[in-house]
Amino acid sequence: GEDVEQSLFLSVREGDSSVINCTYTDSSSTYLYWYKQEPGAGLQLLTYIFSNMDMKQDQRLTVLLNKKDKHLSLRIADTQTGDSAIYFCAERTGANNLFFGTGTRLTVIP
Amino acid sequence: GAVVSQHPSWVICKSGTSVKIECRSLDFQATTMFWYRQFPKQSLMLMATSNEGSKATYEQGVEKDKFLINHASLTLSTLTVTSAHPEDSSFYICSASFAGDGELFFGEGSRLTVL
């Protein structure tokens, strides 16, 4: 089955850039997503990228996709304390289903 | 954007009782709804996929008699945890899409604590 992996923790200083990485195994993925989850809350879609793109920028967020290496990253510029949360990458493989990574807990140090 | 609402947000129940969680699409008709379970500090695990008017499709390892899913209308799906036990305590999240290849919209989640 699909396997989506992320590193568990990331700490950055306020104002620095954060880069959260994700690897996946299914080469037939159609879309790849980044979700944010704050404590005790559901998921908030941050951004997504089509599998035939290699980059997407949306304000402070930049998504890079290396389809050959099956590697996805999310860069958050000028990271703020409000960005502290768990970030999940997810891949979609054609059906209306998503396979989630393990989540990366981002801690922003003031 | 499309809104998916879950109710209740928090529920505490005694062991052996049944609990129903509702997932509603507020401003669109959801042909497909998904139920996920999230254990503390872990990722989301898909439990089942439900299409309006038909039986839910459960993922391997998920007990269909334990987790009853009903998708009776295009705006409402329910998850009933029957004879709940402490190990069923978890965060349950639903998502919905309105057609075919549509985007998924997530509910706020429901935290179940079984005493």
PDB file of N, CA, C and O in Angstrom, chain A residues 8 30-31 33 35 37 39-45 48 86 88-89 92 94-103 105, chain B residues 10 31-32 34 36 38 41-44 46 49 59 91 93 97-109 111:
ATOM      1  N   LEU A   8       9.428  13.665  12.333  1.00  0.00           N
ATOM      2  CA  LEU A   8       8.420  13.915  13.358  1.00  0.00           C
ATOM      3  C   LEU A   8       8.462  15.328  13.942  1.00  0.00           C
ATOM      4  O   LEU A   8       7.434  15.860  14.333  1.00  0.00           O
ATOM      5  N   THR A  30      -1.914  11.637  -7.910  1.00  0.00           N
ATOM      6  CA  THR A  30      -2.414  12.692  -8.798  1.00  0.00           C
ATOM      7  C   THR A  30      -2.257  14.075  -8.172  1.00  0.00           C
ATOM      8  O   THR A  30      -1.929  15.040  -8.831  1.00  0.00           O
ATOM      9  N   TYR A  31      -2.527  14.158  -6.883  1.00  0.00           N
ATOM     10  CA  TYR A  31      -2.374  15.407  -6.147  1.00  0.00           C
ATOM     11  C   TYR A  31      -1.598  15.125  -4.875  1.00  0.00           C
ATOM     12  O   TYR A  31      -1.669  14.032  -4.326  1.00  0.00           O
ATOM     13  N   TYR A  33      -0.868  17.048  -1.022  1.00  0.00           N
ATOM     14  CA  TYR A  33      -1.451  18.095  -0.185  1.00  0.00           C
ATOM     15  C   TYR A  33      -0.621  18.349   1.055  1.00  0.00           C
ATOM     16  O   TYR A  33       0.095  17.470   1.538  1.00  0.00           O
ATOM     17  N   TYR A  35      -1.553  19.734   4.908  1.00  0.00           N
ATOM     18  CA  TYR A  35      -2.574  20.119   5.869  1.00  0.00           C
ATOM     19  C   TYR A  35      -1.917  20.572   7.164  1.00  0.00           C
ATOM     20  O   TYR A  35      -0.848  20.096   7.534  1.00  0.00           O
ATOM     21  N   GLN A  37      -2.643  21.057  11.330  1.00  0.00           N
ATOM     22  CA  GLN A  37      -3.531  20.688  12.423  1.00  0.00           C
ATOM     23  C   GLN A  37      -3.057  21.352  13.702  1.00  0.00           C
ATOM     24  O   GLN A  37      -1.942  21.078  14.176  1.00  0.00           O
ATOM     25  N   PRO A  39      -3.645  22.134  17.858  1.00  0.00           N
ATOM     26  CA  PRO A  39      -4.031  21.226  18.960  1.00  0.00           C
ATOM     27  C   PRO A  39      -5.534  21.082  19.107  1.00  0.00           C
ATOM     28  O   PRO A  39      -6.265  22.063  19.197  1.00  0.00           O
ATOM     29  N   GLY A  40      -5.998  19.849  19.136  1.00  0.00           N
ATOM     30  CA  GLY A  40      -7.419  19.571  19.361  1.00  0.00           C
ATOM     31  C   GLY A  40      -8.338  19.951  18.223  1.00  0.00           C
ATOM     32  O   GLY A  40      -9.554  19.892  18.368  1.00  0.00           O
ATOM     33  N   ALA A  41      -7.761  20.298  17.090  1.00  0.00           N
ATOM     34  CA  ALA A  41      -8.594  20.763  15.970  1.00  0.00           C
ATOM     35  C   ALA A  41      -8.510  19.801  14.799  1.00  0.00           C
ATOM     36  O   ALA A  41      -7.675  18.895  14.769  1.00  0.00           O
ATOM     37  N   GLY A  42      -9.397  20.015  13.839  1.00  0.00           N
ATOM     38  CA  GLY A  42      -9.367  19.209  12.628  1.00  0.00           C
ATOM     39  C   GLY A  42      -8.274  19.672  11.703  1.00  0.00           C
ATOM     40  O   GLY A  42      -7.342  20.362  12.090  1.00  0.00           O
ATOM     41  N   LEU A  43      -8.382  19.291  10.472  1.00  0.00           N
ATOM     42  CA  LEU A  43      -7.355  19.605   9.491  1.00  0.00           C
ATOM     43  C   LEU A  43      -7.727  20.828   8.667  1.00  0.00           C
ATOM     44  O   LEU A  43      -8.865  20.994   8.267  1.00  0.00           O
ATOM     45  N   GLN A  44      -6.727  21.620   8.407  1.00  0.00           N
ATOM     46  CA  GLN A  44      -6.913  22.792   7.559  1.00  0.00           C
ATOM     47  C   GLN A  44      -6.042  22.615   6.322  1.00  0.00           C
ATOM     48  O   GLN A  44      -4.823  22.441   6.439  1.00  0.00           O
ATOM     49  N   LEU A  45      -6.671  22.641   5.162  1.00  0.00           N
ATOM     50  CA  LEU A  45      -5.890  22.534   3.929  1.00  0.00           C
ATOM     51  C   LEU A  45      -5.076  23.808   3.737  1.00  0.00           C
ATOM     52  O   LEU A  45      -5.611  24.904   3.714  1.00  0.00           O
ATOM     53  N   TYR A  48      -2.015  22.656  -2.159  1.00  0.00           N
ATOM     54  CA  TYR A  48      -1.834  21.375  -2.819  1.00  0.00           C
ATOM     55  C   TYR A  48      -1.172  21.615  -4.165  1.00  0.00           C
ATOM     56  O   TYR A  48      -1.122  22.738  -4.674  1.00  0.00           O
ATOM     57  N   ILE A  86       0.996  20.841  13.789  1.00  0.00           N
ATOM     58  CA  ILE A  86       1.447  19.622  13.122  1.00  0.00           C
ATOM     59  C   ILE A  86       1.074  19.745  11.647  1.00  0.00           C
ATOM     60  O   ILE A  86      -0.046  20.117  11.315  1.00  0.00           O
ATOM     61  N   PHE A  88       0.740  17.831   8.038  1.00  0.00           N
ATOM     62  CA  PHE A  88       0.627  16.528   7.393  1.00  0.00           C
ATOM     63  C   PHE A  88       0.727  16.691   5.885  1.00  0.00           C
ATOM     64  O   PHE A  88       0.055  17.546   5.302  1.00  0.00           O
ATOM     65  N   CYS A  89       1.541  15.858   5.265  1.00  0.00           N
ATOM     66  CA  CYS A  89       1.441  15.763   3.815  1.00  0.00           C
ATOM     67  C   CYS A  89       0.522  14.584   3.505  1.00  0.00           C
ATOM     68  O   CYS A  89       0.351  13.680   4.325  1.00  0.00           O
ATOM     69  N   ARG A  92      -2.837  11.694  -2.992  1.00  0.00           N
ATOM     70  CA  ARG A  92      -4.082  11.164  -3.516  1.00  0.00           C
ATOM     71  C   ARG A  92      -3.729  10.388  -4.764  1.00  0.00           C
ATOM     72  O   ARG A  92      -2.957  10.830  -5.593  1.00  0.00           O
ATOM     73  N   GLY A  94      -5.900   9.043  -7.176  1.00  0.00           N
ATOM     74  CA  GLY A  94      -6.939   8.897  -8.196  1.00  0.00           C
ATOM     75  C   GLY A  94      -8.327   8.832  -7.619  1.00  0.00           C
ATOM     76  O   GLY A  94      -9.225   9.485  -8.085  1.00  0.00           O
ATOM     77  N   ALA A  95      -8.511   8.012  -6.603  1.00  0.00           N
ATOM     78  CA  ALA A  95      -9.828   7.949  -5.966  1.00  0.00           C
ATOM     79  C   ALA A  95      -9.960   9.122  -5.010  1.00  0.00           C
ATOM     80  O   ALA A  95      -9.052   9.910  -4.845  1.00  0.00           O
ATOM     81  N   ASN A  96     -11.109   9.225  -4.387  1.00  0.00           N
ATOM     82  CA  ASN A  96     -11.323  10.330  -3.455  1.00  0.00           C
ATOM     83  C   ASN A  96     -10.728  10.030  -2.102  1.00  0.00           C
ATOM     84  O   ASN A  96     -11.339  10.287  -1.090  1.00  0.00           O
ATOM     85  N   ASN A  97      -9.577   9.506  -2.054  1.00  0.00           N
ATOM     86  CA  ASN A  97      -8.984   9.093  -0.797  1.00  0.00           C
ATOM     87  C   ASN A  97      -7.597   9.682  -0.672  1.00  0.00           C
ATOM     88  O   ASN A  97      -6.903   9.885  -1.654  1.00  0.00           O
ATOM     89  N   LEU A  98      -7.227   9.959   0.543  1.00  0.00           N
ATOM     90  CA  LEU A  98      -5.911  10.506   0.818  1.00  0.00           C
ATOM     91  C   LEU A  98      -5.158   9.581   1.752  1.00  0.00           C
ATOM     92  O   LEU A  98      -5.741   9.006   2.665  1.00  0.00           O
ATOM     93  N   PHE A  99      -3.872   9.468   1.518  1.00  0.00           N
ATOM     94  CA  PHE A  99      -3.013   8.726   2.430  1.00  0.00           C
ATOM     95  C   PHE A  99      -2.092   9.731   3.098  1.00  0.00           C
ATOM     96  O   PHE A  99      -1.358  10.451   2.424  1.00  0.00           O
ATOM     97  N   PHE A 100      -2.152   9.751   4.413  1.00  0.00           N
ATOM     98  CA  PHE A 100      -1.460  10.783   5.163  1.00  0.00           C
ATOM     99  C   PHE A 100      -0.093  10.328   5.646  1.00  0.00           C
ATOM    100  O   PHE A 100       0.118   9.153   5.959  1.00  0.00           O
ATOM    101  N   GLY A 101       0.801  11.283   5.735  1.00  0.00           N
ATOM    102  CA  GLY A 101       2.071  11.045   6.397  1.00  0.00           C
ATOM    103  C   GLY A 101       1.878  11.044   7.901  1.00  0.00           C
ATOM    104  O   GLY A 101       0.782  11.253   8.409  1.00  0.00           O
ATOM    105  N   THR A 102       2.959  10.834   8.596  1.00  0.00           N
ATOM    106  CA  THR A 102       2.926  10.713  10.044  1.00  0.00           C
ATOM    107  C   THR A 102       2.786  12.062  10.727  1.00  0.00           C
ATOM    108  O   THR A 102       2.506  12.133  11.910  1.00  0.00           O
ATOM    109  N   GLY A 103       3.002  13.132   9.982  1.00  0.00           N
ATOM    110  CA  GLY A 103       2.891  14.464  10.579  1.00  0.00           C
ATOM    111  C   GLY A 103       4.215  14.947  11.123  1.00  0.00           C
ATOM    112  O   GLY A 103       4.976  14.182  11.710  1.00  0.00           O
ATOM    113  N   ARG A 105       5.703  17.863  13.659  1.00  0.00           N
ATOM    114  CA  ARG A 105       5.349  18.887  14.651  1.00  0.00           C
ATOM    115  C   ARG A 105       6.335  20.034  14.535  1.00  0.00           C
ATOM    116  O   ARG A 105       7.530  19.873  14.824  1.00  0.00           O
TER     117      ARG A 105
ATOM    118  N   TRP B  10     -16.878  17.155  21.486  1.00  0.00           N
ATOM    119  CA  TRP B  10     -16.335  16.382  22.600  1.00  0.00           C
ATOM    120  C   TRP B  10     -17.430  15.469  23.124  1.00  0.00           C
ATOM    121  O   TRP B  10     -18.579  15.888  23.235  1.00  0.00           O
ATOM    122  N   THR B  31     -21.369  13.462  -2.036  1.00  0.00           N
ATOM    123  CA  THR B  31     -21.651  12.119  -2.529  1.00  0.00           C
ATOM    124  C   THR B  31     -20.827  11.077  -1.788  1.00  0.00           C
ATOM    125  O   THR B  31     -21.242   9.943  -1.638  1.00  0.00           O
ATOM    126  N   THR B  32     -19.664  11.489  -1.324  1.00  0.00           N
ATOM    127  CA  THR B  32     -18.781  10.560  -0.623  1.00  0.00           C
ATOM    128  C   THR B  32     -18.286  11.198   0.666  1.00  0.00           C
ATOM    129  O   THR B  32     -17.916  12.375   0.674  1.00  0.00           O
ATOM    130  N   PHE B  34     -15.795  10.315   4.215  1.00  0.00           N
ATOM    131  CA  PHE B  34     -14.767   9.442   4.761  1.00  0.00           C
ATOM    132  C   PHE B  34     -14.690   9.642   6.267  1.00  0.00           C
ATOM    133  O   PHE B  34     -14.829  10.763   6.754  1.00  0.00           O
ATOM    134  N   TYR B  36     -12.090   9.079   9.521  1.00  0.00           N
ATOM    135  CA  TYR B  36     -10.724   8.821   9.928  1.00  0.00           C
ATOM    136  C   TYR B  36     -10.668   8.757  11.454  1.00  0.00           C
ATOM    137  O   TYR B  36     -11.475   9.370  12.156  1.00  0.00           O
ATOM    138  N   GLN B  38      -7.752   9.225  14.597  1.00  0.00           N
ATOM    139  CA  GLN B  38      -6.401   9.698  14.877  1.00  0.00           C
ATOM    140  C   GLN B  38      -6.063   9.427  16.330  1.00  0.00           C
ATOM    141  O   GLN B  38      -6.714   9.954  17.236  1.00  0.00           O
ATOM    142  N   LYS B  41      -0.705  11.860  18.801  1.00  0.00           N
ATOM    143  CA  LYS B  41       0.611  12.014  18.179  1.00  0.00           C
ATOM    144  C   LYS B  41       0.806  11.091  16.984  1.00  0.00           C
ATOM    145  O   LYS B  41       1.945  10.774  16.627  1.00  0.00           O
ATOM    146  N   GLN B  42      -0.261  10.678  16.374  1.00  0.00           N
ATOM    147  CA  GLN B  42      -0.143   9.835  15.188  1.00  0.00           C
ATOM    148  C   GLN B  42      -0.918  10.445  14.026  1.00  0.00           C
ATOM    149  O   GLN B  42      -1.633  11.411  14.180  1.00  0.00           O
ATOM    150  N   SER B  43      -0.718   9.853  12.876  1.00  0.00           N
ATOM    151  CA  SER B  43      -1.384  10.361  11.687  1.00  0.00           C
ATOM    152  C   SER B  43      -2.837   9.889  11.642  1.00  0.00           C
ATOM    153  O   SER B  43      -3.295   9.153  12.519  1.00  0.00           O
ATOM    154  N   LEU B  44      -3.530  10.295  10.615  1.00  0.00           N
ATOM    155  CA  LEU B  44      -4.922   9.882  10.452  1.00  0.00           C
ATOM    156  C   LEU B  44      -4.964   8.520   9.790  1.00  0.00           C
ATOM    157  O   LEU B  44      -4.219   8.239   8.861  1.00  0.00           O
ATOM    158  N   LEU B  46      -7.542   6.031   7.819  1.00  0.00           N
ATOM    159  CA  LEU B  46      -8.847   5.911   7.179  1.00  0.00           C
ATOM    160  C   LEU B  46      -9.562   4.698   7.738  1.00  0.00           C
ATOM    161  O   LEU B  46      -9.004   3.599   7.755  1.00  0.00           O
ATOM    162  N   THR B  49     -15.094   4.395   3.912  1.00  0.00           N
ATOM    163  CA  THR B  49     -15.592   5.305   2.885  1.00  0.00           C
ATOM    164  C   THR B  49     -17.074   5.042   2.718  1.00  0.00           C
ATOM    165  O   THR B  49     -17.479   3.884   2.583  1.00  0.00           O
ATOM    166  N   GLU B  59     -11.999  -0.193   5.807  1.00  0.00           N
ATOM    167  CA  GLU B  59     -10.598  -0.556   5.609  1.00  0.00           C
ATOM    168  C   GLU B  59     -10.293  -1.826   6.406  1.00  0.00           C
ATOM    169  O   GLU B  59     -10.974  -2.162   7.381  1.00  0.00           O
ATOM    170  N   PHE B  91      -9.634  10.561  18.439  1.00  0.00           N
ATOM    171  CA  PHE B  91     -10.124  11.740  17.732  1.00  0.00           C
ATOM    172  C   PHE B  91     -10.639  11.240  16.389  1.00  0.00           C
ATOM    173  O   PHE B  91      -9.885  10.621  15.633  1.00  0.00           O
ATOM    174  N   ILE B  93     -12.332  12.071  12.746  1.00  0.00           N
ATOM    175  CA  ILE B  93     -12.501  13.171  11.793  1.00  0.00           C
ATOM    176  C   ILE B  93     -13.184  12.659  10.533  1.00  0.00           C
ATOM    177  O   ILE B  93     -12.852  11.577  10.043  1.00  0.00           O
ATOM    178  N   SER B  97     -16.609  14.988   0.022  1.00  0.00           N
ATOM    179  CA  SER B  97     -16.382  15.568  -1.296  1.00  0.00           C
ATOM    180  C   SER B  97     -17.699  15.539  -2.054  1.00  0.00           C
ATOM    181  O   SER B  97     -18.578  14.734  -1.753  1.00  0.00           O
ATOM    182  N   PHE B  98     -17.814  16.436  -3.041  1.00  0.00           N
ATOM    183  CA  PHE B  98     -19.112  16.485  -3.683  1.00  0.00           C
ATOM    184  C   PHE B  98     -19.229  15.743  -4.998  1.00  0.00           C
ATOM    185  O   PHE B  98     -20.289  15.454  -5.434  1.00  0.00           O
ATOM    186  N   ALA B  99     -18.177  15.437  -5.633  1.00  0.00           N
ATOM    187  CA  ALA B  99     -18.355  14.638  -6.847  1.00  0.00           C
ATOM    188  C   ALA B  99     -17.028  14.166  -7.373  1.00  0.00           C
ATOM    189  O   ALA B  99     -16.036  14.874  -7.284  1.00  0.00           O
ATOM    190  N   GLY B 100     -17.039  12.977  -7.934  1.00  0.00           N
ATOM    191  CA  GLY B 100     -15.916  12.484  -8.701  1.00  0.00           C
ATOM    192  C   GLY B 100     -14.560  12.768  -8.108  1.00  0.00           C
ATOM    193  O   GLY B 100     -14.184  12.248  -7.088  1.00  0.00           O
ATOM    194  N   ASP B 101     -13.851  13.648  -8.735  1.00  0.00           N
ATOM    195  CA  ASP B 101     -12.488  13.960  -8.342  1.00  0.00           C
ATOM    196  C   ASP B 101     -12.403  15.174  -7.446  1.00  0.00           C
ATOM    197  O   ASP B 101     -11.379  15.827  -7.384  1.00  0.00           O
ATOM    198  N   GLY B 102     -13.509  15.476  -6.766  1.00  0.00           N
ATOM    199  CA  GLY B 102     -13.572  16.717  -6.019  1.00  0.00           C
ATOM    200  C   GLY B 102     -12.625  16.799  -4.849  1.00  0.00           C
ATOM    201  O   GLY B 102     -12.112  15.819  -4.348  1.00  0.00           O
ATOM    202  N   GLU B 103     -12.417  18.005  -4.396  1.00  0.00           N
ATOM    203  CA  GLU B 103     -11.583  18.274  -3.241  1.00  0.00           C
ATOM    204  C   GLU B 103     -12.254  17.701  -1.993  1.00  0.00           C
ATOM    205  O   GLU B 103     -13.463  17.556  -1.915  1.00  0.00           O
ATOM    206  N   LEU B 104     -11.421  17.366  -1.032  1.00  0.00           N
ATOM    207  CA  LEU B 104     -11.928  16.865   0.237  1.00  0.00           C
ATOM    208  C   LEU B 104     -11.972  18.002   1.247  1.00  0.00           C
ATOM    209  O   LEU B 104     -11.027  18.773   1.353  1.00  0.00           O
ATOM    210  N   PHE B 105     -13.061  18.063   1.990  1.00  0.00           N
ATOM    211  CA  PHE B 105     -13.214  19.076   3.028  1.00  0.00           C
ATOM    212  C   PHE B 105     -13.390  18.362   4.358  1.00  0.00           C
ATOM    213  O   PHE B 105     -14.172  17.431   4.478  1.00  0.00           O
ATOM    214  N   PHE B 106     -12.634  18.812   5.356  1.00  0.00           N
ATOM    215  CA  PHE B 106     -12.597  18.105   6.624  1.00  0.00           C
ATOM    216  C   PHE B 106     -13.454  18.772   7.690  1.00  0.00           C
ATOM    217  O   PHE B 106     -13.558  20.004   7.740  1.00  0.00           O
ATOM    218  N   GLY B 107     -14.042  17.939   8.530  1.00  0.00           N
ATOM    219  CA  GLY B 107     -14.720  18.448   9.713  1.00  0.00           C
ATOM    220  C   GLY B 107     -13.715  18.827  10.782  1.00  0.00           C
ATOM    221  O   GLY B 107     -12.516  18.618  10.632  1.00  0.00           O
ATOM    222  N   GLU B 108     -14.251  19.392  11.872  1.00  0.00           N
ATOM    223  CA  GLU B 108     -13.371  19.864  12.954  1.00  0.00           C
ATOM    224  C   GLU B 108     -12.889  18.717  13.833  1.00  0.00           C
ATOM    225  O   GLU B 108     -11.984  18.890  14.645  1.00  0.00           O
ATOM    226  N   GLY B 109     -13.502  17.567  13.700  1.00  0.00           N
ATOM    227  CA  GLY B 109     -13.115  16.432  14.524  1.00  0.00           C
ATOM    228  C   GLY B 109     -13.973  16.297  15.764  1.00  0.00           C
ATOM    229  O   GLY B 109     -14.539  17.276  16.265  1.00  0.00           O
ATOM    230  N   ARG B 111     -13.756  14.459  19.599  1.00  0.00           N
ATOM    231  CA  ARG B 111     -12.899  13.719  20.536  1.00  0.00           C
ATOM    232  C   ARG B 111     -13.761  12.859  21.431  1.00  0.00           C
ATOM    233  O   ARG B 111     -14.606  13.366  22.163  1.00  0.00           O
TER     234      ARG B 111
END
